[in-house]
XYZ file of C-alpha atoms in Angstrom:
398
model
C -70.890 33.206 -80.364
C -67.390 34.311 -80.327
C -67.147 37.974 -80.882
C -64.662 39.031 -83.379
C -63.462 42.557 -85.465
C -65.859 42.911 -88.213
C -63.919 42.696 -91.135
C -65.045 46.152 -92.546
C -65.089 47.372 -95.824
C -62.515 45.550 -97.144
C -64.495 42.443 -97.161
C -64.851 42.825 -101.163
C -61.377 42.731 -101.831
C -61.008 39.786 -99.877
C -63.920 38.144 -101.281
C -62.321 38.941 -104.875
C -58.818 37.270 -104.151
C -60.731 33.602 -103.529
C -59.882 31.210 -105.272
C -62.518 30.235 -108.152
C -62.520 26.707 -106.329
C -63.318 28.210 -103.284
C -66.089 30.688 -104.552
C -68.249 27.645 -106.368
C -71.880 27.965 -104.538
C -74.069 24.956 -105.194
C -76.929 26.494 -106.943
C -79.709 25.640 -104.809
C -82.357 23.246 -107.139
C -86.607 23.402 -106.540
C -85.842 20.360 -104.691
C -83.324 21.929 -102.294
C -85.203 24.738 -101.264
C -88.557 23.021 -100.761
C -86.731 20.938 -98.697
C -85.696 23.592 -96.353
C -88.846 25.378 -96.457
C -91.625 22.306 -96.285
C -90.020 20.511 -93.272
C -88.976 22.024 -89.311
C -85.694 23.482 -89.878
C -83.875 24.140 -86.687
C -80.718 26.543 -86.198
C -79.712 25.995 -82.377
C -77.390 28.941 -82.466
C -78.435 32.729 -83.337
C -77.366 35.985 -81.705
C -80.004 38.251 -82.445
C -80.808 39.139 -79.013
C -77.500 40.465 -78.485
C -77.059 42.041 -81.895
C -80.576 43.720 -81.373
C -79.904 44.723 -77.757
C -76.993 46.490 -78.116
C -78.365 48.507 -81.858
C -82.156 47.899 -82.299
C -82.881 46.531 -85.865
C -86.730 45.548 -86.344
C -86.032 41.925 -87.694
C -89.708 40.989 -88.290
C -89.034 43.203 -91.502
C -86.276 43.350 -93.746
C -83.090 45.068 -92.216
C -79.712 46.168 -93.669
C -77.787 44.704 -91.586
C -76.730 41.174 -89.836
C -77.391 38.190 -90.840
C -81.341 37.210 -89.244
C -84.528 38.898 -90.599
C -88.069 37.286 -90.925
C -87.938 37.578 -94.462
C -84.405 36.202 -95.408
C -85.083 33.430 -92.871
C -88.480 32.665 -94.679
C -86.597 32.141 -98.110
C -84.416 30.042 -96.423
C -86.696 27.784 -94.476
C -85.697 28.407 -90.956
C -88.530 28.041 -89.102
C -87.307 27.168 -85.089
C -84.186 29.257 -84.697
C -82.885 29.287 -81.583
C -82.619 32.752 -80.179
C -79.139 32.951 -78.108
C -79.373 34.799 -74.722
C -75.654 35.515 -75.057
C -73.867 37.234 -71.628
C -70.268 38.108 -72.016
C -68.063 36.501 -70.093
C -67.063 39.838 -68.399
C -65.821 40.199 -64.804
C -68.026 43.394 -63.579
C -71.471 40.974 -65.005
C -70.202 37.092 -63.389
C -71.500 37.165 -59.976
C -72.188 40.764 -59.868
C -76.526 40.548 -60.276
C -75.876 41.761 -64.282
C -75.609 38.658 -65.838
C -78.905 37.942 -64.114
C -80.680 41.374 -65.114
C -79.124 41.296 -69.052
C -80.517 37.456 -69.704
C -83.828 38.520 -68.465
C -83.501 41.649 -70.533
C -82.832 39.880 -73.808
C -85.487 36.998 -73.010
C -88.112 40.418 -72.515
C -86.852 41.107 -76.140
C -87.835 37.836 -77.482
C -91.334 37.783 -75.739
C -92.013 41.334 -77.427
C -91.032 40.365 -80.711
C -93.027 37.443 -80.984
C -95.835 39.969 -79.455
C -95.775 42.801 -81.718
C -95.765 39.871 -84.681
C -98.109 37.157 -83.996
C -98.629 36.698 -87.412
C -95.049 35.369 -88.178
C -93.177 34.037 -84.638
C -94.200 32.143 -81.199
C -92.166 31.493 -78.551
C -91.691 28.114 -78.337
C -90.752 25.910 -75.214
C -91.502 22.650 -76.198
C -91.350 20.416 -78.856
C -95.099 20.197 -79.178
C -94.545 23.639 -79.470
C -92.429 23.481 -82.322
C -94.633 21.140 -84.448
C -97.891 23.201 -84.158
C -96.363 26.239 -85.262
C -94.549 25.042 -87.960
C -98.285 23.430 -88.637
C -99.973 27.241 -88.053
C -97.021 28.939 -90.348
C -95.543 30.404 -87.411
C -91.256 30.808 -86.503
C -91.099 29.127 -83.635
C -88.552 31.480 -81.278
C -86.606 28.701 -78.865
C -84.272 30.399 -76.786
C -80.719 29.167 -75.748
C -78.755 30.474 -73.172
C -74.609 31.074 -73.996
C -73.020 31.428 -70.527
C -74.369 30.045 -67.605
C -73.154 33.074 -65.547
C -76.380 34.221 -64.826
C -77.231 31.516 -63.036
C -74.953 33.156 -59.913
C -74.572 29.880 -58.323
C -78.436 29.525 -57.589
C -80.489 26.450 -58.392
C -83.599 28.423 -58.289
C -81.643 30.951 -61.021
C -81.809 27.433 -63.441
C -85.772 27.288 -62.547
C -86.309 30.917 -62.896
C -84.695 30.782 -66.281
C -86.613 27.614 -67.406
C -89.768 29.056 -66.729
C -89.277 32.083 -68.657
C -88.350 29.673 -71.870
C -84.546 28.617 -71.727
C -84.491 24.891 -72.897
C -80.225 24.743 -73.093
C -77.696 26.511 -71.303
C -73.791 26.490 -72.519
C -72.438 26.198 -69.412
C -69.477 28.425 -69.713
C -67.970 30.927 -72.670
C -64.729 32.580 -73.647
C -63.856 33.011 -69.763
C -63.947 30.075 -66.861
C -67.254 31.058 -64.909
C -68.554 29.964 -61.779
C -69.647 26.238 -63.447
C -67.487 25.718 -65.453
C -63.831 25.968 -67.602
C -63.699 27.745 -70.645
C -61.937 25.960 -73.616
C -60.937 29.547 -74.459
C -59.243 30.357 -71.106
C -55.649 29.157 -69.910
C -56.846 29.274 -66.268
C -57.864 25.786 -65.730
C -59.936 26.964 -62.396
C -61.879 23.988 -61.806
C -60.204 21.225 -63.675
C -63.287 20.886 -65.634
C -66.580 21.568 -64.214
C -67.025 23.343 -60.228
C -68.694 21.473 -57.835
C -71.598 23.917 -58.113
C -71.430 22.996 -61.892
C -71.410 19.035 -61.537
C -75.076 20.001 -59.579
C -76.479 22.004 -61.912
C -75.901 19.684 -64.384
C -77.661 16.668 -62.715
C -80.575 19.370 -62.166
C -80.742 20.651 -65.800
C -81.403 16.575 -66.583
C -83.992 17.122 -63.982
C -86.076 20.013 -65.521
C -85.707 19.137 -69.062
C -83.215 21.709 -69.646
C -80.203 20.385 -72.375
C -76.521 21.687 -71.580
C -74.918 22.525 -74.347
C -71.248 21.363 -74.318
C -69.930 24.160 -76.651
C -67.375 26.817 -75.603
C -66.635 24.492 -72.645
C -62.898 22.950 -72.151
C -62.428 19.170 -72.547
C -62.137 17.967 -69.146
C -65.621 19.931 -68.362
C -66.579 17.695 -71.968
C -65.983 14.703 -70.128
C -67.284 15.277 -67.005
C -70.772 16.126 -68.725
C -70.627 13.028 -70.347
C -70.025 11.284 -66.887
C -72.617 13.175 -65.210
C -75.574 13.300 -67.727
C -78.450 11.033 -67.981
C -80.123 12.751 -71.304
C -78.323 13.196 -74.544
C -76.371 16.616 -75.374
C -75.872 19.156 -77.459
C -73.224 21.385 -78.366
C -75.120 24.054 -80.165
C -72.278 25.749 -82.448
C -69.295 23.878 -82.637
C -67.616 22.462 -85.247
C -64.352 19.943 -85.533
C -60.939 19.839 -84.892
C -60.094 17.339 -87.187
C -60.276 20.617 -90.024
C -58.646 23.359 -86.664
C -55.778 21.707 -85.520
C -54.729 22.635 -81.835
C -57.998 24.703 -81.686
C -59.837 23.086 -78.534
C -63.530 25.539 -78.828
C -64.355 22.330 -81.525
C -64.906 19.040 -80.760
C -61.935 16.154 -81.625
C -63.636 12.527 -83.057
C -62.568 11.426 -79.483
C -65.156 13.851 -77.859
C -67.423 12.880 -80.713
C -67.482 8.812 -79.837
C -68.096 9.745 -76.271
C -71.007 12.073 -78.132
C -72.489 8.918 -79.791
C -72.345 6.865 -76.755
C -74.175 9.654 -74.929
C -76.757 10.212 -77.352
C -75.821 13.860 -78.241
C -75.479 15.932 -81.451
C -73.227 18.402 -82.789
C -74.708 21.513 -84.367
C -71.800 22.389 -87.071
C -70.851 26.207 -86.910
C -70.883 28.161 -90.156
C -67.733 30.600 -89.024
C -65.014 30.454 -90.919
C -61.881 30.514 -88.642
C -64.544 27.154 -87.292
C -64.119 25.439 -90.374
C -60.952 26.000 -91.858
C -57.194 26.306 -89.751
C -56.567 29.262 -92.380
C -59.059 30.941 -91.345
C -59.045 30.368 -87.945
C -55.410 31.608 -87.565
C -55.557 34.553 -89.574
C -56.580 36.698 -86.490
C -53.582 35.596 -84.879
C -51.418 35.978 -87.487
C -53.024 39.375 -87.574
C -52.837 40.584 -83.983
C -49.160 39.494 -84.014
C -48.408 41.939 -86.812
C -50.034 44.444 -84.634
C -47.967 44.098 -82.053
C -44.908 44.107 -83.551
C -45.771 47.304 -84.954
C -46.449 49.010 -81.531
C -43.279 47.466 -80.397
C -41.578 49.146 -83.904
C -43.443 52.143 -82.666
C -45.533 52.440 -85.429
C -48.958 54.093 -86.031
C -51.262 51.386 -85.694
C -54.479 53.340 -85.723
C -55.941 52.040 -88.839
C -54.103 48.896 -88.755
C -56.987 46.311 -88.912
C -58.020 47.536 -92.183
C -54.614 48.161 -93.586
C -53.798 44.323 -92.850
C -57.005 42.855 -94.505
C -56.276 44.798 -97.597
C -52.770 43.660 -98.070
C -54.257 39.946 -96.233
C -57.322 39.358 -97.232
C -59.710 36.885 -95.034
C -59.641 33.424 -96.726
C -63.150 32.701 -95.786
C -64.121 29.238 -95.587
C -66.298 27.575 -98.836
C -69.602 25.451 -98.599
C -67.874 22.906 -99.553
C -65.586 22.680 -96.581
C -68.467 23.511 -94.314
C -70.329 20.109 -95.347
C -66.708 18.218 -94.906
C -67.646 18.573 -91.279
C -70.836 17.467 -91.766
C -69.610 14.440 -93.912
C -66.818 13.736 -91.553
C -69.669 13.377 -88.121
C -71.794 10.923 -90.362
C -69.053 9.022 -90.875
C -67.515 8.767 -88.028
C -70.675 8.473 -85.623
C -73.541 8.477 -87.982
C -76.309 10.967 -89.344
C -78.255 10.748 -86.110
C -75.966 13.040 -84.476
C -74.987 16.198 -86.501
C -77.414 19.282 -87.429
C -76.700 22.955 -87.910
C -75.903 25.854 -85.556
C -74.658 28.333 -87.449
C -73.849 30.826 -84.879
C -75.448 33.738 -87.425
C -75.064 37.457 -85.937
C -72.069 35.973 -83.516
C -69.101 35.595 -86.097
C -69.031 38.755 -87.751
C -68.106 38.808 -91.461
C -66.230 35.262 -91.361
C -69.134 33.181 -92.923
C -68.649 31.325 -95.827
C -68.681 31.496 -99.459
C -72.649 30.550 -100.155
C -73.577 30.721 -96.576
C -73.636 34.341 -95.519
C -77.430 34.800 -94.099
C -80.504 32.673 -92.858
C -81.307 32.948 -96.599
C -78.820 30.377 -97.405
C -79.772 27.252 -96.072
C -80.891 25.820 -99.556
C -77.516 26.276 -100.518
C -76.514 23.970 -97.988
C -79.304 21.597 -98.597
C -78.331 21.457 -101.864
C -74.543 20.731 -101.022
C -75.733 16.936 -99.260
C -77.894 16.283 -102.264
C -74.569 16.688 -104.318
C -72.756 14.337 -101.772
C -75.250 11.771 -101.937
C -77.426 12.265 -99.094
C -80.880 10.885 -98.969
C -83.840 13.469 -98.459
C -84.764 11.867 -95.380
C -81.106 12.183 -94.275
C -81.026 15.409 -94.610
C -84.371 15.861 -93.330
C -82.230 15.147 -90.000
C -79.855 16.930 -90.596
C -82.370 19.772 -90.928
C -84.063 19.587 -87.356
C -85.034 15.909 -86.871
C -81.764 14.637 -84.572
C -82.057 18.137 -82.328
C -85.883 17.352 -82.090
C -84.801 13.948 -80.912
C -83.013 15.370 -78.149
C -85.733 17.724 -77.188
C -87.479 15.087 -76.585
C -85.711 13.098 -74.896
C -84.489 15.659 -72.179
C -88.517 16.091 -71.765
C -89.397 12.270 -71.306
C -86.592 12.088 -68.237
C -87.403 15.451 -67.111
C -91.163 14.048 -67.089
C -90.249 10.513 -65.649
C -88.334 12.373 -62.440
């Protein structure tokens, strides 16, 4: 997740200055969207916990709003999101006792949903889980943590956490935390990871718990990959081959070492992810602002006033599965899968993928490019299941 201002109303005027290019959805086919919906589909990245904490929305119905409900997420096929237990990277929550108290908060969400609805989700904390609730017609609810600030420099936080149904934790988010340096943050605290990090990682290989290498800066990147004996994910990131300069996604450098670890990238769906355009927009934006403070100009409704006369070039499909194409070239189709990061980027998702109903879209996209069902089958879930399991077999063996 990286929280940005909802593009607001204007959203339809910037959706009508796209390019006709850019607006081309692949019309999902029967085939496409009985792929997504007859096999495990797996989204490692999806804020609802967050979204639902902070404005309650009943998403085992249909809502109005975001981007997750059970329904939309049944037409889609997503059956084993990954619920995020996202903590801000505040100062008043790192090392203050409310990281702690908020991640146990939104995992008490989770549990309730899946109670109140035991006809549609299960929490799931295993990858036998997984399989016999996709088997039962159940939505498997995997939980993820993003920011490993409530941890509080405890191992028996890690345990706590794993026990309650955490299976990855991104070790740090848009601020430098207590394990780790933030790719967003200019204060390069720890060089990379904190000596209180480089143990928790060796521990989270111990429980079975995957670190997600997302948000985190490069030299904490490479130190993972030094340090870790199981394969890794990065749960929403996406490359910087397409963001130039933009060092939250992953450069084919980080993705070799990727290969040689095992790992697998889970391609984000944002917009200002996929596309430099996009991606510097905001700052193109904020600078605007500014100047106009400094011209001493009302900027009270500047946001909006900007989008109108600048409209958001949101990303297409079709540059969304360039990332995709570009990872199974470069280190094969064993390593790449999908974490959208729905609910945690606003109004900047694509042209074609704008909810959990739109995975068929998607789907349909690699069939276009060539890709073989059971290529995109692991694309789906199958290389993030491979993980799983492998994090279990050394967790089990030590």
């Amino acid at each position: 997740m990286m929280k940005f201002t909802t593009l607001s109303a204007a959203l339809a005027l910037a959706l009508g200055s796209l390019s006709v290019a850019a607006q081309q959805v692949h019309q999902a086919s029967e085939k496409a969207v009985k792929l997504a919906q007859e096999n495990i589909l797996i989204d490692t990245h999806i804020d609802v916990p967050y979204r639902i904490h902070n404005e309650w929305d009943d998403v085992s119905k249909a809502t109005d709003r975001g981007d997750f409900d059970y329904p939309r997420a049944i037409k889609g096929g997503l059956n084993t999101p990954f619920m995020s237990i996202y903590i801000p990277a505040h100062l008043e929550f790192e090392g203050k006792g409310k990281s702690y108290e908020l991640a146990n908060q939104l995992i008490d969400m989770m549990e309730a949903l899946a109670y109140r609805a035991p006809d549609k989700f299960a929490i799931a904390d295993s990858v036998t889980d997984v399989e016999k609730q996709f088997k039962d017609g159940l939505m498997s609810l995997a939980m993820g943590m993003e920011n490993g600030s409530p941890i509080e420099g405890e191992i028996k936080n890690l345990h706590h956490f794993y026990e309650r149904g955490v299976r990855y934790i991104t070790l740090a988010h848009s601020q430098s935390n207590h394990i780790s340096d933030s790719s967003y943050d200019i204060r390069r605290k720890w060089k990379g990871l904190s000596p209180f990090g480089k143990e928790l990682v060796t521990e989270m290989n111990n429980i079975g718990m995957l670190i997600d290498v997302s948000h985190i800066s490069d030299a904490a990147f490479y130190q993972v990959m030094e340090l870790s004996k199981v394969p890794v994910i990065a749960s929403h990131s996406s490359l910087r081959k397409y963001t130039p300069g933009f060092e939250r996604n992953m450069d084919d450098d980080m993705l070799l070492a990727l290969k040689k670890n095992g790992g697998v990238i889970q391609i984000n769906f944002g917009s200002s992810f996929v596309t430099s355009s996009a991606n510097s927009w905001y700052d193109r934006r904020d600078e605007a602002q500014d100047k106009a403070k400094e011209a001493g100009k009302d900027t009270t409704d500047f946001k909006a006033a900007y989008l109108k006369k600048n409209p958001f070039p949101f990303a297409s499909l079709e540059q969304v599965l360039d990332h995709i194409d570009h990872v199974v070239k470069l280190i094969g189709i064993e390593h790449v899968g999908i974490g959208s990061d729905y609910d945690g980027v606003g109004d900047s998702l694509p042209v074609g993928l704008k909810d959990v109903a739109s995975y068929p879209n998607l789907v349909q996209g690699l069939l276009d490019r060539g890709y073989s069902d059971a290529d995109i089958k692991k694309i789906l879930g199958e290389n993030m299941l491979r993980v799983w399991r492998q994090a279990e077999a050394f967790a089990k063996a030590h």
